[in-house]
Short mmCIF file of C-alpha atoms in Angstrom, two decimals:
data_model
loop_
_atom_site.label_atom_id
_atom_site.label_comp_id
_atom_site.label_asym_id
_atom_site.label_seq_id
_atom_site.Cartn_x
_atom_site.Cartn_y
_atom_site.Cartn_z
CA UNK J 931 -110.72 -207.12 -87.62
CA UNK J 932 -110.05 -208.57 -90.86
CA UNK J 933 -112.37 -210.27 -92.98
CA UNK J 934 -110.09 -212.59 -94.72
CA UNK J 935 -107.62 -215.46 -93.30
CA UNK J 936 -104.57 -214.12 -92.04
CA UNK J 937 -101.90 -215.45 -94.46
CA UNK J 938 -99.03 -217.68 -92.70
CA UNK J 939 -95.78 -215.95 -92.49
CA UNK J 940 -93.09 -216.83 -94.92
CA UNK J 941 -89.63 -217.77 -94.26
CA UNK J 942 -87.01 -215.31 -95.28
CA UNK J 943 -84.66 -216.22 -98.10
CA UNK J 944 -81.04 -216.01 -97.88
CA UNK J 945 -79.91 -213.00 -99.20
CA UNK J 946 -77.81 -214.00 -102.48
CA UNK J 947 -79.95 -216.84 -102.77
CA UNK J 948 -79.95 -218.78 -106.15
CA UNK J 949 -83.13 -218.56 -107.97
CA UNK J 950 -84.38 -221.89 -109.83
CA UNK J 951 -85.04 -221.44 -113.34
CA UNK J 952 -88.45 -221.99 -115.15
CA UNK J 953 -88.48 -224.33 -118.21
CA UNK J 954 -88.46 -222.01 -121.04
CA UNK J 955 -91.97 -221.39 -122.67
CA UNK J 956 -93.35 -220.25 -126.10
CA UNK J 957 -93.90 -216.47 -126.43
CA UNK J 958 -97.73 -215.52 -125.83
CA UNK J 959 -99.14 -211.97 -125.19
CA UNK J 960 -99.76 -211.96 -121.39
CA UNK J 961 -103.46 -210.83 -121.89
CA UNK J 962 -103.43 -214.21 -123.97
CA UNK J 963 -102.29 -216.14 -120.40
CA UNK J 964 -104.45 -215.49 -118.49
CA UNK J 965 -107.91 -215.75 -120.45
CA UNK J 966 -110.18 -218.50 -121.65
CA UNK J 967 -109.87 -219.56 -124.91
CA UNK J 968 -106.42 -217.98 -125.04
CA UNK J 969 -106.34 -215.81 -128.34
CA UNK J 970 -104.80 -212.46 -129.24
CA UNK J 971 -106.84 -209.09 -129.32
CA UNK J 972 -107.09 -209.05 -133.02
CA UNK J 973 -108.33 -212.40 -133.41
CA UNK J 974 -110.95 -211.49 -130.75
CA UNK J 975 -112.35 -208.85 -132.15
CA UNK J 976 -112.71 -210.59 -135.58
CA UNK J 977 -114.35 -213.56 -133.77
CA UNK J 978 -117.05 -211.11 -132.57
CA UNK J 979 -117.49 -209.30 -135.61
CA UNK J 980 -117.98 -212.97 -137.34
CA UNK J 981 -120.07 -213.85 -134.30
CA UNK J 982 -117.81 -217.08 -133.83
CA UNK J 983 -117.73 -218.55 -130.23
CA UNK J 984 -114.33 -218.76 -128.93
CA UNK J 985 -115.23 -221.52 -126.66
CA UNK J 986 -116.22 -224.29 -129.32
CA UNK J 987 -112.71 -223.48 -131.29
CA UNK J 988 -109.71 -225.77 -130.30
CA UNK J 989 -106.78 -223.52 -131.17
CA UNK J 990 -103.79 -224.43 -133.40
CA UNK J 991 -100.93 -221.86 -131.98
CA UNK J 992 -98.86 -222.39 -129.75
CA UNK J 993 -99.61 -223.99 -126.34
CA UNK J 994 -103.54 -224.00 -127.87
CA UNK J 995 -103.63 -220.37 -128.89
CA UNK J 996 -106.62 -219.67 -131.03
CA UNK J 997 -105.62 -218.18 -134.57
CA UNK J 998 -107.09 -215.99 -137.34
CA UNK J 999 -106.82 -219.04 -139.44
CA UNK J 1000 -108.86 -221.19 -136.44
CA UNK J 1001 -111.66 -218.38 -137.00
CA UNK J 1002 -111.71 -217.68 -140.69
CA UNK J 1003 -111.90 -221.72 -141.02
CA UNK J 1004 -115.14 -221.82 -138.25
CA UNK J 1005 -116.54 -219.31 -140.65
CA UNK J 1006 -115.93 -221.39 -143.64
CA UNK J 1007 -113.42 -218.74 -145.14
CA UNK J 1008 -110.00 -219.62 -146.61
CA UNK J 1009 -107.81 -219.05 -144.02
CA UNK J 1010 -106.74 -215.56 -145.34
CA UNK J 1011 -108.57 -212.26 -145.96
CA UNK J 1012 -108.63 -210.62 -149.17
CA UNK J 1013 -105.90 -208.16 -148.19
CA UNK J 1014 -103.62 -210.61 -147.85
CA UNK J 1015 -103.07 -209.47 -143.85
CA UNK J 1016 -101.97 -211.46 -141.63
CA UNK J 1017 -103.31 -210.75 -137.63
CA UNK J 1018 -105.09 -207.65 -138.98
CA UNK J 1019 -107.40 -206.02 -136.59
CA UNK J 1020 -109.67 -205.42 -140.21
CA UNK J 1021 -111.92 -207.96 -140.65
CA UNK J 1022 -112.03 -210.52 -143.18
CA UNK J 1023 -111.78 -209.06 -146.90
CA UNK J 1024 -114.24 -210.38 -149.71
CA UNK J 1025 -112.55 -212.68 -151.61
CA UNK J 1026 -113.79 -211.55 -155.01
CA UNK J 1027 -112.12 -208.18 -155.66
CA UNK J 1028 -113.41 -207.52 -159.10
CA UNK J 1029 -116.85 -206.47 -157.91
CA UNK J 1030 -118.28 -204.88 -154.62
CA UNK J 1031 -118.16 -206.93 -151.86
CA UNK J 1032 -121.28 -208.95 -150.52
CA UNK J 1033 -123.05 -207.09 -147.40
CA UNK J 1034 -122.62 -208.16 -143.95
CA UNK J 1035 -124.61 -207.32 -140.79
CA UNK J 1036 -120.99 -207.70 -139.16
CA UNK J 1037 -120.95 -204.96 -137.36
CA UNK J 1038 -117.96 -203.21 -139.25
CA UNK J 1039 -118.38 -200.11 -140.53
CA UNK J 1040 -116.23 -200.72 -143.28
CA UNK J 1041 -114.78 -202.96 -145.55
CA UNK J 1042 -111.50 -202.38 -147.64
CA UNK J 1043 -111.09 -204.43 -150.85
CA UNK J 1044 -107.76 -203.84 -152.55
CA UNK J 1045 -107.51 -202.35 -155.99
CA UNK J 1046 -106.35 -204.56 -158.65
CA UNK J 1047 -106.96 -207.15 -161.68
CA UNK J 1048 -109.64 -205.71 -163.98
CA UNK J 1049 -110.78 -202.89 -161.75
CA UNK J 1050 -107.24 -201.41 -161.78
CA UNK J 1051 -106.71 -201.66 -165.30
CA UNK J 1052 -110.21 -200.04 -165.86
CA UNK J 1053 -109.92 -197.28 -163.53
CA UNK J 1054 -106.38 -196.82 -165.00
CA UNK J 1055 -107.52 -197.16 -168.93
CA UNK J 1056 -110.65 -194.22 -167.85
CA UNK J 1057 -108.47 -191.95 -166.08
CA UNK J 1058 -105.90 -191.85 -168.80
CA UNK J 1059 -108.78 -191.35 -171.43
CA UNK J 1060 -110.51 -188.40 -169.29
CA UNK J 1061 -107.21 -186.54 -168.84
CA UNK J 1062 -105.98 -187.17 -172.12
CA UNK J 1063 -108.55 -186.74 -174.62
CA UNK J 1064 -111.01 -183.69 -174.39
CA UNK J 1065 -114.31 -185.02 -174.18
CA UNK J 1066 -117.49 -183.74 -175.75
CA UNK J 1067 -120.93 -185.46 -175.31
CA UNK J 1068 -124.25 -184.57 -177.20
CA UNK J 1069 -127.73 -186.36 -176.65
CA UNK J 1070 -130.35 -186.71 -179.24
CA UNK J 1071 -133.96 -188.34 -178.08
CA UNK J 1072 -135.58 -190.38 -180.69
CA UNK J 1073 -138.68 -191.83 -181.99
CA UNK J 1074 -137.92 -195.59 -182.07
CA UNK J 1075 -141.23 -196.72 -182.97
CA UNK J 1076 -140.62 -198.25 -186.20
CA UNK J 1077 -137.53 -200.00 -184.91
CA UNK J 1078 -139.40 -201.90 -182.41
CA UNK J 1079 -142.37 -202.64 -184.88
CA UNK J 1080 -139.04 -203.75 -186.80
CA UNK J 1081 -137.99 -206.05 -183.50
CA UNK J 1082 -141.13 -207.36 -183.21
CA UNK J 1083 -141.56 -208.64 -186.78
CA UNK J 1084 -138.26 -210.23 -186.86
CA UNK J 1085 -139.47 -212.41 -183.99
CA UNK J 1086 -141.71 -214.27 -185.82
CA UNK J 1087 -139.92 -214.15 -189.10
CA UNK J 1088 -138.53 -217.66 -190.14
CA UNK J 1089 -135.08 -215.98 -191.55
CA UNK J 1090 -134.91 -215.02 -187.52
CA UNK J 1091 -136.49 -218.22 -186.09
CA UNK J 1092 -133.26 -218.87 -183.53
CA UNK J 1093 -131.83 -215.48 -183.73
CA UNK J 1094 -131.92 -212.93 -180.30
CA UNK J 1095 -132.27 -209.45 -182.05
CA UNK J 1096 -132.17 -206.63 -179.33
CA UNK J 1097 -132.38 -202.85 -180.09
CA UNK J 1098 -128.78 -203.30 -179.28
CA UNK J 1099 -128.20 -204.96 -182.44
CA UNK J 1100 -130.38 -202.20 -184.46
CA UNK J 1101 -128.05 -199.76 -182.94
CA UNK J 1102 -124.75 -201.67 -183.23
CA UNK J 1103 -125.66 -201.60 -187.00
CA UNK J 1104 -126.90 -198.11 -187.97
CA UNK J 1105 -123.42 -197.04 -186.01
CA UNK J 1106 -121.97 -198.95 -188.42
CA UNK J 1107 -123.71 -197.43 -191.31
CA UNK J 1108 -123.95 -193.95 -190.26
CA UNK J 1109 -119.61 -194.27 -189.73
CA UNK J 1110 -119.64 -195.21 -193.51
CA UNK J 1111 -120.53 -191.29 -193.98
CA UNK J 1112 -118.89 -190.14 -190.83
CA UNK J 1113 -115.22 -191.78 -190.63
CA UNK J 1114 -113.78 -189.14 -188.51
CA UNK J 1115 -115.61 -190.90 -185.85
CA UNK J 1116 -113.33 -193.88 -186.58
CA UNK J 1117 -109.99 -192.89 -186.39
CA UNK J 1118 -107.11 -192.54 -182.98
CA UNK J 1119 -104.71 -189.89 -182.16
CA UNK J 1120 -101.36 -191.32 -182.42
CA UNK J 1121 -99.42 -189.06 -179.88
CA UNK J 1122 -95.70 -190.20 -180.41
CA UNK J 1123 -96.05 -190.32 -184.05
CA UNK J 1124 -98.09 -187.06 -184.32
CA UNK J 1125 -100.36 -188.62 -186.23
CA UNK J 1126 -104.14 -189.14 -187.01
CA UNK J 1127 -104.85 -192.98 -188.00
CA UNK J 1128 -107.87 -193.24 -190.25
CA UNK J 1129 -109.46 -196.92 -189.74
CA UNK J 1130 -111.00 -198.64 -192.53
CA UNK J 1131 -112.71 -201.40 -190.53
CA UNK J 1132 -114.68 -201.41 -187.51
CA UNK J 1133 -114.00 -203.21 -184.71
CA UNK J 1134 -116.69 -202.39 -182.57
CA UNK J 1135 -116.41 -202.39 -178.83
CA UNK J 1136 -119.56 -203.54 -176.47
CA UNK J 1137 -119.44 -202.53 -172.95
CA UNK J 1138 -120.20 -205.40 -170.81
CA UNK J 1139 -120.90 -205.12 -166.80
CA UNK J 1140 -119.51 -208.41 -165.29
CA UNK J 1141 -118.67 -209.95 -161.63
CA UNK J 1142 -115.08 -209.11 -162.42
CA UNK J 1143 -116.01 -205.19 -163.26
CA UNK J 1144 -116.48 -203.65 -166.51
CA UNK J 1145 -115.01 -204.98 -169.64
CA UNK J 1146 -114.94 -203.55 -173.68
CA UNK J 1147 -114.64 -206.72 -175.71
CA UNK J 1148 -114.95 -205.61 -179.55
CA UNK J 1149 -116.65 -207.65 -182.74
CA UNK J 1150 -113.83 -207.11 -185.34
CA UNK J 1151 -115.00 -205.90 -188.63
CA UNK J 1152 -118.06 -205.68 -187.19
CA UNK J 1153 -118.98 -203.12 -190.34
CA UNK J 1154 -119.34 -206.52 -192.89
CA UNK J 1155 -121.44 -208.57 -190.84
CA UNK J 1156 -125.10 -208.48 -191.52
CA UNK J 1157 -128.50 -208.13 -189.17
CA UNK J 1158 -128.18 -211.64 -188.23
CA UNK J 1159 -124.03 -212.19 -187.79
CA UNK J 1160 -124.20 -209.20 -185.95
CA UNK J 1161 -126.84 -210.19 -183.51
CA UNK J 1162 -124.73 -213.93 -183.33
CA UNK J 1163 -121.23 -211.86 -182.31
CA UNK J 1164 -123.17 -209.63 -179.47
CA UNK J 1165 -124.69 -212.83 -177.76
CA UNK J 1166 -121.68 -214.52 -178.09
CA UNK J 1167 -119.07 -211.57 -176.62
CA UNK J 1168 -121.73 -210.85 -173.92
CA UNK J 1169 -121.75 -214.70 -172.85
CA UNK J 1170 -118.31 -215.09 -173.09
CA UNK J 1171 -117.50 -211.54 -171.34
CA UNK J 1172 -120.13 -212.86 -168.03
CA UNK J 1173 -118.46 -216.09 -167.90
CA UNK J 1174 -115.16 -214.06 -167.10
CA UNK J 1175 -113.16 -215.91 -170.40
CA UNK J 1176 -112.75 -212.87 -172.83
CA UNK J 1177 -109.24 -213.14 -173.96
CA UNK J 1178 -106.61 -210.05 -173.84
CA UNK J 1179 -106.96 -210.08 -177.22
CA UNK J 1180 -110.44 -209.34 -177.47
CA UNK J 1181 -110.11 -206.40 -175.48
CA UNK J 1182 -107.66 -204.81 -177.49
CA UNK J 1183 -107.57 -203.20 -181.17
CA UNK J 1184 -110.97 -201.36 -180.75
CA UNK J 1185 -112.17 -198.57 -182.50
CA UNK J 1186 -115.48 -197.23 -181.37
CA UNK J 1187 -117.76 -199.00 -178.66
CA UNK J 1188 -121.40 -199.24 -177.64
CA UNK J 1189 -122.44 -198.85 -174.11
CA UNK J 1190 -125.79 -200.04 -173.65
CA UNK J 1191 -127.24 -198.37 -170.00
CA UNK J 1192 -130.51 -198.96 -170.60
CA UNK J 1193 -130.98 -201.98 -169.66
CA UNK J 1194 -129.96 -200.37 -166.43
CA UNK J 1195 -132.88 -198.19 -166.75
CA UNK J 1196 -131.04 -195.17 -167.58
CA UNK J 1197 -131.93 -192.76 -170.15
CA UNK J 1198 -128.76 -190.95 -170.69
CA UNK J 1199 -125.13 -190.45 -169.65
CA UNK J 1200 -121.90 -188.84 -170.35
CA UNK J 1201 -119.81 -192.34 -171.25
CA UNK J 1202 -116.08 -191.34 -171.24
CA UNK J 1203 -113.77 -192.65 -174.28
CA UNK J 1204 -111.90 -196.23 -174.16
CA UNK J 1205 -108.12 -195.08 -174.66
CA UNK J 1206 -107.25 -194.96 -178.31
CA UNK J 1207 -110.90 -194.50 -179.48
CA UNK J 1208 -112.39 -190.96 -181.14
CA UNK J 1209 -115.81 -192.26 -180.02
CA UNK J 1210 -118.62 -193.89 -177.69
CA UNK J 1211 -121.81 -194.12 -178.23
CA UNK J 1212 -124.63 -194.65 -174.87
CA UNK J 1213 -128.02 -195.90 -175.86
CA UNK J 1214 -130.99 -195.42 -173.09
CA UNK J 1215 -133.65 -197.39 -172.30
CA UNK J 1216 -136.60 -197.24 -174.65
CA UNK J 1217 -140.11 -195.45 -172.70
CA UNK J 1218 -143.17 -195.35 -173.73
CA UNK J 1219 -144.18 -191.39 -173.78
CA UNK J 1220 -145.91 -188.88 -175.41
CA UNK J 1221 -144.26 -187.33 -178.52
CA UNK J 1222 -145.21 -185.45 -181.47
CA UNK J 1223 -146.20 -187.52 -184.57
CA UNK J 1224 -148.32 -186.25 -187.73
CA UNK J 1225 -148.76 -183.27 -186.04
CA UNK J 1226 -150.63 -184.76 -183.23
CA UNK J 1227 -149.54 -185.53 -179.79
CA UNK J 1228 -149.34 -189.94 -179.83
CA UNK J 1229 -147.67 -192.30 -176.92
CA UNK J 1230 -144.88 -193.33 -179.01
CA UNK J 1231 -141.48 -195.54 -177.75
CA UNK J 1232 -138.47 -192.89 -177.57
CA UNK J 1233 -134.75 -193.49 -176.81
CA UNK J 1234 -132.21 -191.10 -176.09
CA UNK J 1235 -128.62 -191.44 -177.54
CA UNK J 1236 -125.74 -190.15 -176.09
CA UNK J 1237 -122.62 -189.49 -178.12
CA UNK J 1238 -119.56 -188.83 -176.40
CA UNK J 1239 -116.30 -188.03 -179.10
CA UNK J 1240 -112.56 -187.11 -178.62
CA UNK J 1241 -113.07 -183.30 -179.80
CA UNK J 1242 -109.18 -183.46 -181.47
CA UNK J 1243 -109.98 -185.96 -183.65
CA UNK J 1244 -114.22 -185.08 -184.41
CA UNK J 1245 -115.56 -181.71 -184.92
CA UNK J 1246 -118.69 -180.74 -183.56
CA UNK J 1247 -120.37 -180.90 -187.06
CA UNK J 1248 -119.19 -184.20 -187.86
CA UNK J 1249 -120.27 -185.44 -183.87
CA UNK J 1250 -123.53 -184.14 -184.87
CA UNK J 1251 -124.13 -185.42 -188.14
CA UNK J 1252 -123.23 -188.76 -187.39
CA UNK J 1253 -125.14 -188.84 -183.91
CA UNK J 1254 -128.39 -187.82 -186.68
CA UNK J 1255 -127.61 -190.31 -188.95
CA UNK J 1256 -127.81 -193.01 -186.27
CA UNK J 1257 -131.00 -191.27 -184.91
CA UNK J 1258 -132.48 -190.82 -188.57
CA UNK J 1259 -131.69 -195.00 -189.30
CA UNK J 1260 -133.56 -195.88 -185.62
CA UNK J 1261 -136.49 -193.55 -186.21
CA UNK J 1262 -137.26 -195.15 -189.62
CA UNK J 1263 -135.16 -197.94 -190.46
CA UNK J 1264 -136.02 -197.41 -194.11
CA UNK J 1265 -133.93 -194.48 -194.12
CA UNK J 1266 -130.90 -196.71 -194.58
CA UNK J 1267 -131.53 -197.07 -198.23
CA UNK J 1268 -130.42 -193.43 -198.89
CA UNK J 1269 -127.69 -194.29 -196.83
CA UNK J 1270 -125.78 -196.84 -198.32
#
């Protein structure tokens, strides 16, 4: 007994017999036939890691085939991942490839953002510098007191009225002073000439984290700018830098640079060299902490410099005086007049 309807029996076909053929139709995957939306594996797997409903797309392939494009454009992307792939089983790629991609509860485990534009250059520019240049880096923690007393006045000076001063810009100019007495610090190896170049300006580069990664605009001749022209060039590099319009040129002709990671919160690091430079200088973030003053134990406002120099170019006595100097200026800012 069977439980389904006999089937009628079929007429045998001439052996030899002609066959009729079908009107030619546009090459789809057969798993793409026979389902409902018809799609392609790739593009169904990126509709459920986007969470996009098949059902509500109307596809633009062939015969109605649903696309990658069809689901990138549900999810309001561009049409195109930031790979560049076409029918990739990936996942859509951020867009912006300068910085780290925005986070998505997507269900992917991970997401690959291809290496180029500033990133590249960066990565390229520090490995060349680490493997070229022999690195040394000394720290020095300081009693910055007095400079922010310093800060604080300035604010409510008139001659300052309009003018952001940072302990950025109290450190951008004791470097400049304390490389007055230390020039070794501001010199290049010259590799195909053989040659040690001796600058007698300072262009002074500012490490600036932006959406596009990190750039080292520079201030040229930053060394004959005063307090206030210097704090004028740092807001303006730093707004200009953010905005992503810092032009080639500004990133080029450097010759010692400022990386501030305290605003970061970080007290020290081990900053590596920007190609071409003998020197960078890290400034932490000013604490509040005990520390020894007048022979008593006070909560004073320290800071820890790190000084990282090209150890062909700077000896470790001239690294250390001039990392002093620059702590010696910060601790007492009256210092400078012995200095110049």
């Amino acid at each position: 007994f069977c439980s389904g309807a006999a089937e009628p029996a079929r007429a045998a076909e001439p052996v030899g017999a002609p066959v009729m053929a079908e009107a030619p139709q546009p090459s789809v995957p057969a798993e793409a036939q026979l389902e409902r939306p018809r799609s392609t594996p790739p593009v169904r797997k990126l509709a459920r890691d986007l969470g996009i409903d098949l059902t509500a797309l109307n596809g633009s392939g062939p015969q109605g085939l649903i696309t990658r494009e069809d689901v990138l454009a549900a999810q309001g992307g561009s049409g195109q991942g930031g790979s560049g792939e076409q029918g990739s089983d990936r996942g859509v790629q951020p867009a912006e490839t300068g910085g780290a991609p925005a986070s998505r509860m997507s269900g992917e485990r991970e997401t690959r953002t291809p290496i180029k534009g500033v990133r590249k250059h960066t990565a390229a520019a520090m490995v060349a510098s680490a493997f070229t240049a022999p690195h040394v880096t000394e720290f020095l923690t300081v009693d910055v007191t007095a400079s922010m007393d310093l800060l604080a006045r300035l604010k409510t000076s008139r001659a300052f009225a309009d003018v952001r001063i940072t302990p950025l810009v109290l450190v951008a100019k004791a470097l400049c002073i304390a490389l007055d007495r230390n020039p070794t610090l501001n010199s290049r190896w010259d590799e195909a000439a053989q040659e040690i170049v001796q600058h007698h300006y300072v262009n002074l580069g500012i490490a600036a984290a932006t959406p596009r990664g990190l750039v080292v605009p520079n201030i040229r001749d930053a060394h004959t700018l005063g307090l206030r022209e210097l704090a004028d060039a740092l807001k303006g590099l730093t707004e200009t830098a953010r905005a992503g319009k810092t032009s080639p040129a500004d990133l080029s002709g450097g010759t010692i640079s400022i990386t501030n990671v305290g605003v970061f919160g970080i007290d020290a690091g081990t900053p590596i060299l920007n190609p071409g430079e003998a020197a960078i200088l890290a400034m932490g973030s000013v604490r509040k902490m005990p520390w020894e003053y007048q022979n008593e134990v006070a909560l004073r406002q320290v800071m820890t410099l790190s000084l990282s120099f090209d150890h062909r170019l700077v000896d470790g006595e001239q690294g250390s005086r001039f990392l002093a100097d620059i702590g010696t200026i910060l601790s007492d800012p009256g210092m400078v007049l012995t200095m110049v």
